[in-house]
Coordinates of C-alpha atoms in Angstrom, one line a residue:
M722 CA 14.0 -22.5 20.3
Q723 CA 12.2 -20.2 18.2
Q724 CA 9.4 -18.1 19.5
K725 CA 6.7 -15.8 17.8
I726 CA 6.3 -12.6 19.5
Q727 CA 4.1 -9.7 19.1
L728 CA 5.5 -6.0 20.2
R729 CA 3.8 -2.6 20.2
L730 CA 6.7 0.0 19.7
R731 CA 6.9 3.7 19.4
P732 CA 8.4 4.5 15.7
L733 CA 11.9 5.4 16.8
E734 CA 12.0 2.0 18.8
A735 CA 11.2 0.0 15.7
N736 CA 13.8 1.3 13.8
D737 CA 16.4 0.3 16.6
E738 CA 17.4 -3.3 16.2
Q739 CA 18.8 -3.3 19.9
I740 CA 15.7 -2.0 21.2
I741 CA 13.8 -4.6 19.5
L742 CA 16.0 -7.2 21.0
Q743 CA 15.7 -5.7 24.5
K744 CA 11.7 -6.0 24.0
I745 CA 12.2 -9.7 22.8
A746 CA 14.0 -10.2 26.0
E747 CA 11.5 -8.6 28.3
S748 CA 8.6 -10.6 26.6
T749 CA 10.3 -14.1 26.9
H750 CA 11.9 -13.4 30.5
Q751 CA 15.1 -14.0 28.9
Q752 CA 18.7 -12.5 29.1
L753 CA 19.6 -10.1 26.4
G754 CA 22.3 -12.5 25.7
N755 CA 20.1 -15.4 24.9
I756 CA 18.4 -13.7 22.0
S757 CA 20.7 -14.3 18.9
G758 CA 18.5 -12.4 16.7
F759 CA 14.8 -12.0 15.0
I760 CA 13.1 -12.0 11.8
I761 CA 10.3 -9.5 11.0
L762 CA 7.1 -11.6 10.2
K763 CA 4.7 -8.5 9.9
K764 CA 4.8 -4.7 10.5
S765 CA 2.2 -2.4 10.4
L766 CA 1.3 1.6 11.6
D767 CA -1.4 2.2 14.0
A768 CA -2.0 6.1 13.7
R769 CA -5.6 5.9 15.1
S770 CA -4.3 8.0 18.2
R771 CA -2.0 10.9 18.6
Q772 CA 0.9 8.6 19.7
V773 CA 1.5 6.4 16.5
W774 CA 2.5 2.9 17.2
V775 CA 4.3 0.2 15.1
N776 CA 3.0 -3.2 15.4
L777 CA 5.7 -6.0 14.8
T778 CA 5.3 -9.9 14.9
V779 CA 8.8 -11.3 15.1
N780 CA 10.3 -14.8 15.0
A781 CA 12.9 -14.6 17.8
F782 CA 15.8 -17.2 18.0
I783 CA 16.3 -18.1 21.9
Q784 CA 19.2 -19.9 22.8
E785 CA 19.8 -21.1 19.4
P786 CA 21.9 -19.5 16.4
Y787 CA 20.3 -17.2 14.5
Q788 CA 19.3 -18.1 10.8
Q789 CA 18.6 -15.7 8.0
R790 CA 15.4 -15.3 6.0
V791 CA 15.7 -17.3 2.8
A792 CA 13.3 -16.1 -0.1
K793 CA 11.3 -19.1 -1.4
G794 CA 11.4 -18.2 -4.9
V795 CA 10.9 -20.0 -8.3
I796 CA 12.9 -23.0 -9.1
L797 CA 14.5 -22.6 -12.4
K798 CA 15.2 -25.4 -15.3
D799 CA 16.7 -25.4 -18.4
V800 CA 13.8 -25.6 -21.1
T801 CA 16.2 -25.2 -24.2
N802 CA 15.3 -28.7 -25.8
T803 CA 11.7 -29.2 -24.3
T804 CA 9.0 -30.1 -26.5
K805 CA 6.1 -28.5 -25.1
K806 CA 6.2 -24.8 -26.0
V807 CA 3.5 -22.1 -24.5
L808 CA 2.9 -18.6 -26.2
V809 CA 2.7 -15.9 -23.8
I810 CA 1.1 -12.7 -25.0
G811 CA 2.4 -9.7 -22.9
A812 CA 5.1 -9.3 -20.6
G813 CA 3.4 -7.8 -17.5
P814 CA 3.2 -9.4 -14.1
A815 CA 1.0 -12.2 -15.3
G816 CA 3.1 -13.0 -18.5
L817 CA 6.3 -12.7 -16.5
F818 CA 5.0 -15.0 -13.8
A819 CA 3.3 -17.3 -16.1
A820 CA 6.6 -17.6 -18.0
L821 CA 9.0 -18.5 -14.8
K822 CA 6.1 -21.0 -13.5
L823 CA 6.4 -22.6 -17.0
I824 CA 10.0 -23.0 -16.7
E825 CA 9.7 -24.4 -13.1
Q826 CA 7.3 -27.0 -14.8
G827 CA 10.0 -27.8 -17.7
I828 CA 8.2 -26.3 -20.4
Q829 CA 9.6 -23.6 -22.7
P830 CA 7.8 -20.0 -22.7
I831 CA 7.7 -17.9 -25.7
I832 CA 7.2 -14.0 -24.7
L833 CA 5.6 -11.7 -27.4
E834 CA 5.8 -8.2 -25.9
R835 CA 4.5 -5.3 -28.2
G836 CA 6.6 -2.6 -26.4
K837 CA 10.3 -2.4 -25.6
D838 CA 12.4 -3.4 -22.9
V839 CA 12.7 -1.3 -19.6
K840 CA 15.7 0.7 -20.6
S841 CA 14.3 1.8 -24.0
R842 CA 10.9 2.4 -22.7
R843 CA 12.1 4.8 -20.3
R844 CA 13.5 7.1 -23.0
D845 CA 9.9 6.9 -24.5
L846 CA 8.5 8.1 -21.2
A847 CA 10.9 10.7 -21.2
E848 CA 9.6 12.1 -24.7
L849 CA 6.0 12.0 -23.3
N850 CA 6.9 13.7 -20.1
K851 CA 9.1 16.4 -21.6
K852 CA 7.6 17.0 -25.1
G853 CA 4.2 15.3 -24.8
I854 CA 4.9 13.0 -27.6
V855 CA 3.4 9.3 -26.9
D856 CA 4.4 6.1 -28.6
P857 CA 1.7 3.9 -28.9
E858 CA 3.6 0.8 -28.3
S859 CA 6.0 2.1 -25.5
N860 CA 4.6 4.1 -22.8
Y861 CA 3.3 3.9 -19.1
C862 CA 1.1 1.0 -20.1
F863 CA 3.0 -0.9 -22.7
G864 CA 6.2 -2.1 -22.5
E865 CA 8.4 -4.9 -20.6
G866 CA 6.7 -5.1 -17.2
G867 CA 3.7 -3.8 -17.9
A868 CA 1.5 -1.0 -16.4
G869 CA 3.0 -1.3 -13.1
T870 CA 6.8 -1.2 -14.1
Y871 CA 6.5 2.7 -14.2
S872 CA 3.6 3.6 -12.4
D873 CA 4.3 2.7 -8.6
G874 CA 5.2 -0.7 -8.3
K875 CA 2.3 -1.3 -5.3
L876 CA 2.4 -5.0 -4.3
Y877 CA -0.6 -5.0 -1.9
T878 CA -3.7 -7.2 -2.8
R879 CA -6.6 -8.8 -0.8
S880 CA -6.8 -11.2 -3.4
N881 CA -5.6 -14.4 -1.5
K882 CA -8.1 -16.8 -3.3
R883 CA -6.2 -16.5 -6.2
G884 CA -2.8 -18.1 -5.4
S885 CA -0.1 -17.5 -2.7
I886 CA 0.5 -13.8 -2.0
D887 CA 3.8 -15.0 0.0
R888 CA 5.0 -17.0 -3.2
A889 CA 4.5 -13.8 -5.5
L890 CA 6.5 -11.3 -2.8
N891 CA 9.1 -14.1 -2.4
I892 CA 9.7 -14.3 -6.3
F893 CA 10.0 -10.4 -6.3
V894 CA 12.8 -10.6 -3.4
Q895 CA 14.7 -13.6 -5.3
F896 CA 15.1 -11.2 -8.4
G897 CA 16.1 -8.5 -6.3
A898 CA 13.3 -6.6 -4.3
E899 CA 14.1 -5.6 -0.7
E900 CA 13.5 -8.2 2.1
K901 CA 11.0 -5.5 3.8
I902 CA 8.2 -6.4 1.2
L903 CA 7.7 -9.9 2.7
F904 CA 6.5 -8.5 6.1
E905 CA 5.2 -4.7 5.4
A906 CA 1.3 -4.2 5.5
H907 CA 1.5 -2.6 2.5
P908 CA 4.6 -3.4 0.7
H909 CA 6.1 -1.1 -2.2
I910 CA 8.8 -1.5 -4.5
G911 CA 8.8 2.0 -6.0
T912 CA 8.8 3.1 -10.0
N913 CA 12.6 3.7 -9.4
K914 CA 13.6 0.2 -8.4
L915 CA 10.9 -2.3 -10.1
P916 CA 12.9 -1.7 -13.6
Q917 CA 15.8 -3.5 -12.6
I918 CA 13.9 -6.6 -10.9
I919 CA 12.0 -7.0 -14.1
T920 CA 15.2 -7.1 -16.2
A921 CA 16.3 -9.7 -14.0
M922 CA 13.3 -11.8 -14.5
R923 CA 14.0 -11.5 -18.3
E924 CA 17.4 -12.5 -18.2
A925 CA 16.6 -15.4 -16.0
I926 CA 13.8 -16.8 -18.5
V927 CA 16.1 -16.2 -21.4
N928 CA 19.2 -17.8 -19.6
C929 CA 17.0 -21.0 -18.9
G930 CA 16.0 -21.5 -22.8
G931 CA 12.7 -19.3 -22.8
R932 CA 12.3 -16.7 -25.7
F933 CA 11.6 -13.0 -25.0
L934 CA 10.6 -11.1 -28.0
F935 CA 10.1 -7.4 -28.0
E936 CA 8.2 -5.1 -30.4
K937 CA 6.0 -8.0 -31.4
K938 CA 2.3 -6.7 -31.5
V939 CA -0.2 -9.1 -32.1
V940 CA -2.5 -8.3 -35.0
D941 CA -4.2 -11.6 -35.7
F942 CA -5.0 -15.2 -34.7
V943 CA -5.8 -18.0 -37.3
I944 CA -8.1 -20.3 -35.7
D945 CA -8.9 -23.6 -37.2
K946 CA -11.5 -26.0 -35.3
N947 CA -11.7 -24.1 -32.3
K948 CA -7.9 -23.9 -31.9
I949 CA -5.3 -21.2 -32.6
R950 CA -3.1 -22.5 -35.2
F951 CA -0.9 -19.6 -35.3
V952 CA -0.5 -16.1 -33.7
Q953 CA 0.4 -13.4 -36.2
T954 CA 2.3 -10.0 -35.5
A955 CA 2.6 -6.8 -37.0
D956 CA 5.9 -7.5 -38.8
G957 CA 4.5 -10.6 -40.5
D958 CA 6.1 -13.2 -38.2
R959 CA 4.0 -16.1 -37.3
F960 CA 4.0 -18.3 -33.9
S961 CA 2.5 -21.4 -32.9
A962 CA 2.5 -23.4 -29.6
D963 CA 0.6 -26.2 -27.4
A964 CA -1.1 -23.2 -25.6
I965 CA -1.7 -19.4 -25.4
I966 CA -1.8 -17.4 -22.6
L967 CA -3.3 -13.9 -23.4
A968 CA -2.0 -11.4 -20.8
T969 CA -2.0 -8.2 -22.6
G970 CA -3.3 -5.9 -19.9
H971 CA -6.3 -3.5 -19.5
S972 CA -5.2 -0.9 -22.0
A973 CA -4.9 -3.3 -25.1
R974 CA -8.1 -1.9 -26.9
D975 CA -6.8 -3.4 -30.1
I976 CA -6.5 -6.8 -28.7
F977 CA -10.6 -6.6 -27.5
E978 CA -11.2 -5.3 -31.0
L979 CA -9.5 -8.2 -32.7
L980 CA -11.4 -10.8 -30.8
H981 CA -14.6 -9.0 -31.4
R982 CA -13.8 -8.9 -35.1
K983 CA -13.2 -12.8 -35.2
D984 CA -16.5 -13.5 -33.0
I985 CA -14.5 -14.7 -30.3
L986 CA -16.5 -14.1 -27.1
I987 CA -15.9 -11.1 -24.8
E988 CA -17.9 -8.8 -22.4
A989 CA -18.2 -5.5 -21.3
K990 CA -17.1 -5.3 -17.6
P991 CA -17.9 -2.5 -15.2
F992 CA -14.9 -0.4 -14.1
A993 CA -14.3 2.7 -12.2
L994 CA -13.5 6.3 -13.6
G995 CA -13.0 9.7 -11.9
V996 CA -10.0 12.1 -11.2
R997 CA -6.6 12.2 -9.4
V998 CA -6.5 14.1 -6.3
E999 CA -3.4 15.8 -5.0
H1000 CA -2.4 17.4 -1.7
P1001 CA 0.5 18.6 -0.4
Q1002 CA 2.3 15.5 1.3
A1003 CA 2.6 17.4 4.7
L1004 CA -1.2 18.1 4.9
I1005 CA -1.7 14.3 4.5
N1006 CA 0.9 13.7 7.1
S1007 CA -0.7 16.1 9.7
I1008 CA -4.2 14.7 9.2
Q1009 CA -3.1 11.1 9.4
Y1010 CA -0.7 11.4 12.5
H1011 CA -2.3 14.1 14.1
C1012 CA 1.1 15.9 14.6
S1013 CA 3.1 19.0 13.2
S1014 CA 5.7 18.3 10.4
S1015 CA 8.6 18.5 13.1
E1016 CA 7.2 15.7 15.5
I1017 CA 6.7 13.7 12.2
E1018 CA 10.3 14.0 11.1
S1019 CA 11.6 13.4 14.5
N1020 CA 9.9 10.3 15.2
S1021 CA 11.0 9.0 11.6
L1022 CA 7.4 8.3 10.4
P1023 CA 6.9 7.2 6.6
P1024 CA 4.8 9.6 4.4
A1025 CA 1.2 9.0 5.4
S1026 CA -1.3 7.4 2.8
Y1027 CA -5.3 6.8 2.9
S1028 CA -7.9 4.7 1.8
L1029 CA -11.5 6.1 1.6
V1030 CA -14.8 4.8 0.5
E1031 CA -18.4 6.3 0.3
Q1032 CA -21.7 5.2 -1.1
V1033 CA -23.5 8.3 -2.6
N1034 CA -27.2 7.7 -3.9
G1035 CA -26.4 4.0 -4.1
R1036 CA -23.4 4.4 -6.2
G1037 CA -19.8 3.9 -4.8
V1038 CA -16.7 6.3 -4.9
F1039 CA -13.3 5.3 -3.6
S1040 CA -9.7 6.2 -3.5
F1041 CA -7.6 4.1 -6.0
C1042 CA -3.6 3.5 -5.6
M1043 CA -2.9 6.1 -3.2
C1044 CA 0.6 7.7 -3.9
P1045 CA 2.5 9.2 -0.8
G1046 CA 5.3 11.6 -1.8
G1047 CA 4.2 10.8 -5.3
I1048 CA 3.9 12.2 -8.9
I1049 CA 0.7 12.3 -11.3
A1050 CA 1.7 10.9 -14.8
P1051 CA 0.4 11.1 -18.4
A1052 CA -0.5 7.7 -18.8
G1053 CA -2.5 7.5 -22.0
T1054 CA -1.4 5.2 -24.9
S1055 CA -2.6 7.2 -27.9
S1056 CA -2.5 10.9 -29.0
G1057 CA -5.8 12.6 -28.5
E1058 CA -6.7 10.8 -25.2
L1059 CA -5.7 11.9 -21.8
V1060 CA -5.3 9.6 -18.9
V1061 CA -3.7 10.5 -15.3
N1062 CA -2.2 8.0 -13.3
G1063 CA 0.0 8.3 -10.0
W1064 CA 3.4 6.7 -8.9
S1065 CA 5.7 7.1 -6.1
P1066 CA 9.6 6.5 -6.0
S1067 CA 10.7 4.0 -3.4
K1068 CA 11.6 6.8 -0.7
R1069 CA 8.3 8.5 -1.3
N1070 CA 9.8 11.6 -0.8
N1071 CA 8.3 14.1 -3.2
P1072 CA 6.4 17.1 -1.7
F1073 CA 2.7 15.9 -3.0
G1074 CA 0.6 13.0 -2.3
N1075 CA -2.0 11.8 -4.9
S1076 CA -4.7 9.1 -5.1
G1077 CA -7.3 8.1 -7.7
M1078 CA -10.8 9.2 -6.6
V1079 CA -13.0 7.1 -8.8
V1080 CA -16.9 6.2 -9.4
Q1081 CA -18.1 2.8 -10.5
V1082 CA -19.2 2.7 -14.2
D1083 CA -21.7 -0.1 -15.6
V1084 CA -23.6 -0.6 -18.9
P1085 CA -26.7 1.5 -17.9
D1086 CA -24.4 4.5 -17.4
A1087 CA -22.8 4.1 -20.8
L1088 CA -26.2 3.5 -22.4
Q1089 CA -27.3 7.0 -21.0
Y1090 CA -24.1 8.8 -22.1
F1091 CA -24.3 7.6 -25.7
K1092 CA -28.3 7.9 -25.8
D1093 CA -28.2 10.0 -28.8
E1094 CA -25.9 7.7 -30.7
N1095 CA -28.2 4.7 -30.5
P1096 CA -25.7 2.4 -28.5
H1097 CA -26.3 -1.4 -28.0
A1098 CA -26.5 -2.8 -24.4
D1099 CA -24.8 -6.3 -25.8
D1100 CA -22.0 -4.4 -27.6
P1101 CA -18.9 -6.0 -25.3
L1102 CA -17.1 -2.9 -26.3
L1103 CA -19.5 -0.4 -25.0
L1104 CA -17.7 0.4 -21.7
M1105 CA -14.3 0.6 -23.6
K1106 CA -15.9 3.2 -25.9
F1107 CA -17.2 5.2 -23.0
Q1108 CA -13.7 5.2 -21.3
Q1109 CA -12.1 6.5 -24.7
R1110 CA -14.8 9.3 -25.3
I1111 CA -14.0 10.6 -21.8
E1112 CA -10.1 10.4 -22.2
Q1113 CA -10.7 12.4 -25.7
K1114 CA -12.8 14.8 -24.0
C1115 CA -10.3 15.4 -21.5
F1116 CA -7.3 15.8 -24.0
Q1117 CA -9.5 18.5 -25.7
A1118 CA -10.2 20.2 -22.5
G1119 CA -6.9 20.5 -21.5
G1120 CA -5.9 22.1 -24.8
G1121 CA -3.8 19.3 -26.2
N1122 CA -0.2 18.3 -25.8
F1123 CA -1.4 16.3 -22.9
V1124 CA -1.9 19.2 -20.5
A1125 CA -4.7 18.2 -18.0
P1126 CA -7.9 19.9 -17.0
A1127 CA -8.1 20.4 -13.5
Q1128 CA -9.7 22.7 -10.4
R1129 CA -8.9 23.3 -6.7
L1130 CA -10.8 20.7 -4.8
I1131 CA -13.2 23.1 -3.3
D1132 CA -14.0 24.9 -6.4
F1133 CA -14.8 21.7 -8.1
C1134 CA -17.2 20.9 -5.3
M1135 CA -18.8 24.3 -5.6
N1136 CA -19.1 24.0 -9.4
R1137 CA -16.7 27.4 -10.0
K1138 CA -13.6 27.6 -12.0
S1139 CA -10.4 28.1 -10.2
A1140 CA -8.8 31.6 -10.7
D1141 CA -5.5 29.8 -10.6
L1142 CA -4.0 26.3 -9.8
P1143 CA -1.2 25.7 -7.0
E1144 CA 2.2 24.3 -7.6
N1145 CA 1.9 20.3 -8.5
S1146 CA 3.5 17.2 -9.8
Y1147 CA 2.1 16.9 -13.3
I1148 CA 4.9 17.8 -15.5
R1149 CA 2.7 18.5 -18.8
G1150 CA 1.3 21.2 -17.1
L1151 CA -2.6 21.8 -15.9
R1152 CA -5.6 24.1 -17.3
S1153 CA -8.1 25.5 -14.9
T1154 CA -11.3 24.0 -16.2
E1155 CA -14.7 23.3 -14.8
L1156 CA -14.6 19.6 -14.9
T1157 CA -18.7 19.3 -14.8
N1158 CA -18.2 20.4 -18.7
V1159 CA -15.9 17.4 -19.3
L1160 CA -17.1 14.7 -17.1
P1161 CA -20.5 13.0 -17.0
P1162 CA -22.8 14.3 -14.5
F1163 CA -23.2 11.0 -12.6
I1164 CA -19.4 11.1 -12.2
T1165 CA -19.1 14.6 -11.0
D1166 CA -21.9 14.4 -8.9
T1167 CA -21.0 11.4 -6.9
L1168 CA -17.4 12.6 -6.6
Q1169 CA -18.6 16.0 -5.3
E1170 CA -20.6 14.3 -2.5
G1171 CA -17.9 11.9 -1.9
L1172 CA -15.1 14.4 -1.6
K1173 CA -17.3 16.5 1.0
S1174 CA -17.9 13.3 3.1
F1175 CA -14.2 12.4 3.0
G1176 CA -13.3 15.9 4.1
K1177 CA -15.5 15.3 7.3
R1178 CA -13.6 12.0 8.3
M1179 CA -10.2 13.7 7.5
R1180 CA -10.1 17.0 8.9
G1181 CA -8.3 19.3 6.4
Y1182 CA -8.8 16.7 3.3
Y1183 CA -11.5 19.0 2.0
S1184 CA -9.2 22.2 1.1
N1185 CA -8.4 24.4 -1.9
E1186 CA -4.7 23.7 -1.4
A1187 CA -5.8 20.2 -3.2
I1188 CA -6.4 19.9 -6.7
V1189 CA -8.7 17.8 -8.9
V1190 CA -6.8 16.6 -12.1
A1191 CA -9.0 14.4 -14.9
T1192 CA -9.1 11.7 -15.6
E1193 CA -8.1 8.6 -13.8
S1194 CA -9.8 6.0 -16.1
R1195 CA -7.4 2.9 -16.7
T1196 CA -8.6 1.3 -13.1
S1197 CA -9.4 -1.9 -14.6
S1198 CA -10.3 -3.4 -17.9
P1199 CA -13.5 -2.4 -19.2
V1200 CA -13.9 -5.7 -21.2
R1201 CA -13.9 -9.3 -19.6
I1202 CA -12.6 -12.1 -21.9
P1203 CA -14.5 -15.1 -20.6
R1204 CA -12.7 -18.4 -19.4
D1205 CA -14.3 -21.6 -18.1
S1206 CA -13.9 -21.7 -14.0
Q1207 CA -12.1 -24.8 -13.9
T1208 CA -10.0 -25.2 -17.1
L1209 CA -9.5 -21.4 -17.3
Q1210 CA -9.9 -22.2 -21.2
H1211 CA -11.5 -19.6 -23.3
P1212 CA -15.2 -21.5 -23.9
Q1213 CA -14.8 -21.1 -27.8
V1214 CA -11.0 -21.7 -28.2
T1215 CA -9.7 -24.4 -26.5
N1216 CA -6.0 -23.4 -26.4
L1217 CA -6.7 -19.8 -25.5
Y1218 CA -6.2 -19.0 -21.7
P1219 CA -7.2 -15.2 -21.0
C1220 CA -5.1 -14.0 -18.0
G1221 CA -4.4 -11.2 -15.7
E1222 CA -5.9 -7.7 -15.6
G1223 CA -6.8 -7.4 -19.3
A1224 CA -8.8 -10.2 -19.2
G1225 CA -10.8 -9.2 -16.1
Y1226 CA -9.2 -11.5 -13.6
A1227 CA -6.6 -9.2 -11.5
G1228 CA -6.5 -5.7 -10.2
G1229 CA -2.8 -5.1 -9.5
I1230 CA 0.5 -6.5 -9.7
I1231 CA 0.2 -9.2 -7.2
S1232 CA -3.0 -10.6 -8.4
A1233 CA -2.0 -10.5 -11.8
A1234 CA 1.1 -12.3 -11.0
M1235 CA -0.9 -15.2 -9.2
D1236 CA -3.2 -15.5 -12.0
G1237 CA -0.2 -16.0 -14.4
E1238 CA 0.6 -18.6 -12.0
R1239 CA -2.6 -20.3 -11.7
V1240 CA -3.3 -20.1 -15.6
V1241 CA -0.1 -22.1 -16.0
D1242 CA -1.4 -24.9 -13.4
A1243 CA -4.7 -25.1 -15.3
I1244 CA -2.6 -25.5 -18.6
T1245 CA -0.7 -28.5 -17.2
A1246 CA -3.6 -30.0 -15.5
N1247 CA -5.4 -30.0 -18.9
W1248 CA -2.6 -31.9 -20.7

């Protein structure tokens, strides 16, 4: 028989298969020899006390042969000669999962990606990191796999209403991700491993008859009678299909501007903006695990993370995309604009841990910021323009070349310039700057109070060993492309399906992937 069992183990015990088998035998009152094996269903850490516990839920095989877990992935079909075709603009998680779902339903996807394949993209990122040269079409945001490919690969989401999280995770395993993402509480692939998985997805799409075209930047939609007849790319090519999935990501400002010029309805969407906070990872470990580095190492504990949120005068401030054992990277898409983001390799073994620390931004904030420029409250690009202006100010404050303005954490909260800055992970370099002269007051005031509050909850977090780096601004799209709640079609353009994070319907890899599949289901339901 098979039996679901919950176990509470010490970390070293949880890493020992023989001990787990013994605990299963004790829990089920069976002889050890009757337990043929187990599959982990859920795994999480409980570090609320000095003794760290690992909570395991396992499926035990008792007096029957052990069966390995089988990933329940996408069913691939040959779509080479199908008559139905769908144009997918963007090869991020929304676009890739939409393409795989189309193939599963016997429809040919034609993917147009403005950037390059993951291998070529890596070379462009090396130029950015080493020389400060950004390719506007191939960077941390644009290219095969989208923004998540080279910025961490976190797979955690609470958005279970958008689709099946388990199905999305299983598809990642189907294409090469480690099985552990199926049961870990906060699954993570890692920037070093995700590119190979994305490549495998693309190869499967092409082998099934899908078309995958790189360096195809969309510059125009030819519309007639409320339908897109052709999509035109920068090289002059035109593409048509039965439906168009627009999955261009949160940084495709040119797409937002194109839609606005053509009077296709878009809306300003609140987003969050702030900084990256970086601590020595050893400090975060000691705070979260309540023990010394040697005890952490001897117990094989993973690098610790945190999640923080606070209300300051009615405005939210919260941590975003915490990267234990990670690196801060330059994530801008244009010269003259500075954006920082974080990522971790699969082992999370770098000496620093960083997290976005951001504040909610809405239309009234941007109106106040631009008050001397006669802004319009009904401008759908208002929050995008605010985001862009802050990025430009940060670039100037750093002195150019993607050097980032920064302060020690307590210095930032005390409004004093840091005399020096500690060793850190940001490869382009930091410049000591009073960030109150760079970021708007409503951002800095809220951050300062939030950081002080977080320091009371995590003793040692409020420290000048930590740095605050500006600016973390690409948390989500500052624009929403509206769609019908049932058909998922744009209200004005009947064969246009806004999708994923760039359209305002996802926030991260898994929620974007699920939205890609959901849009395909809506397309086929409408046919």
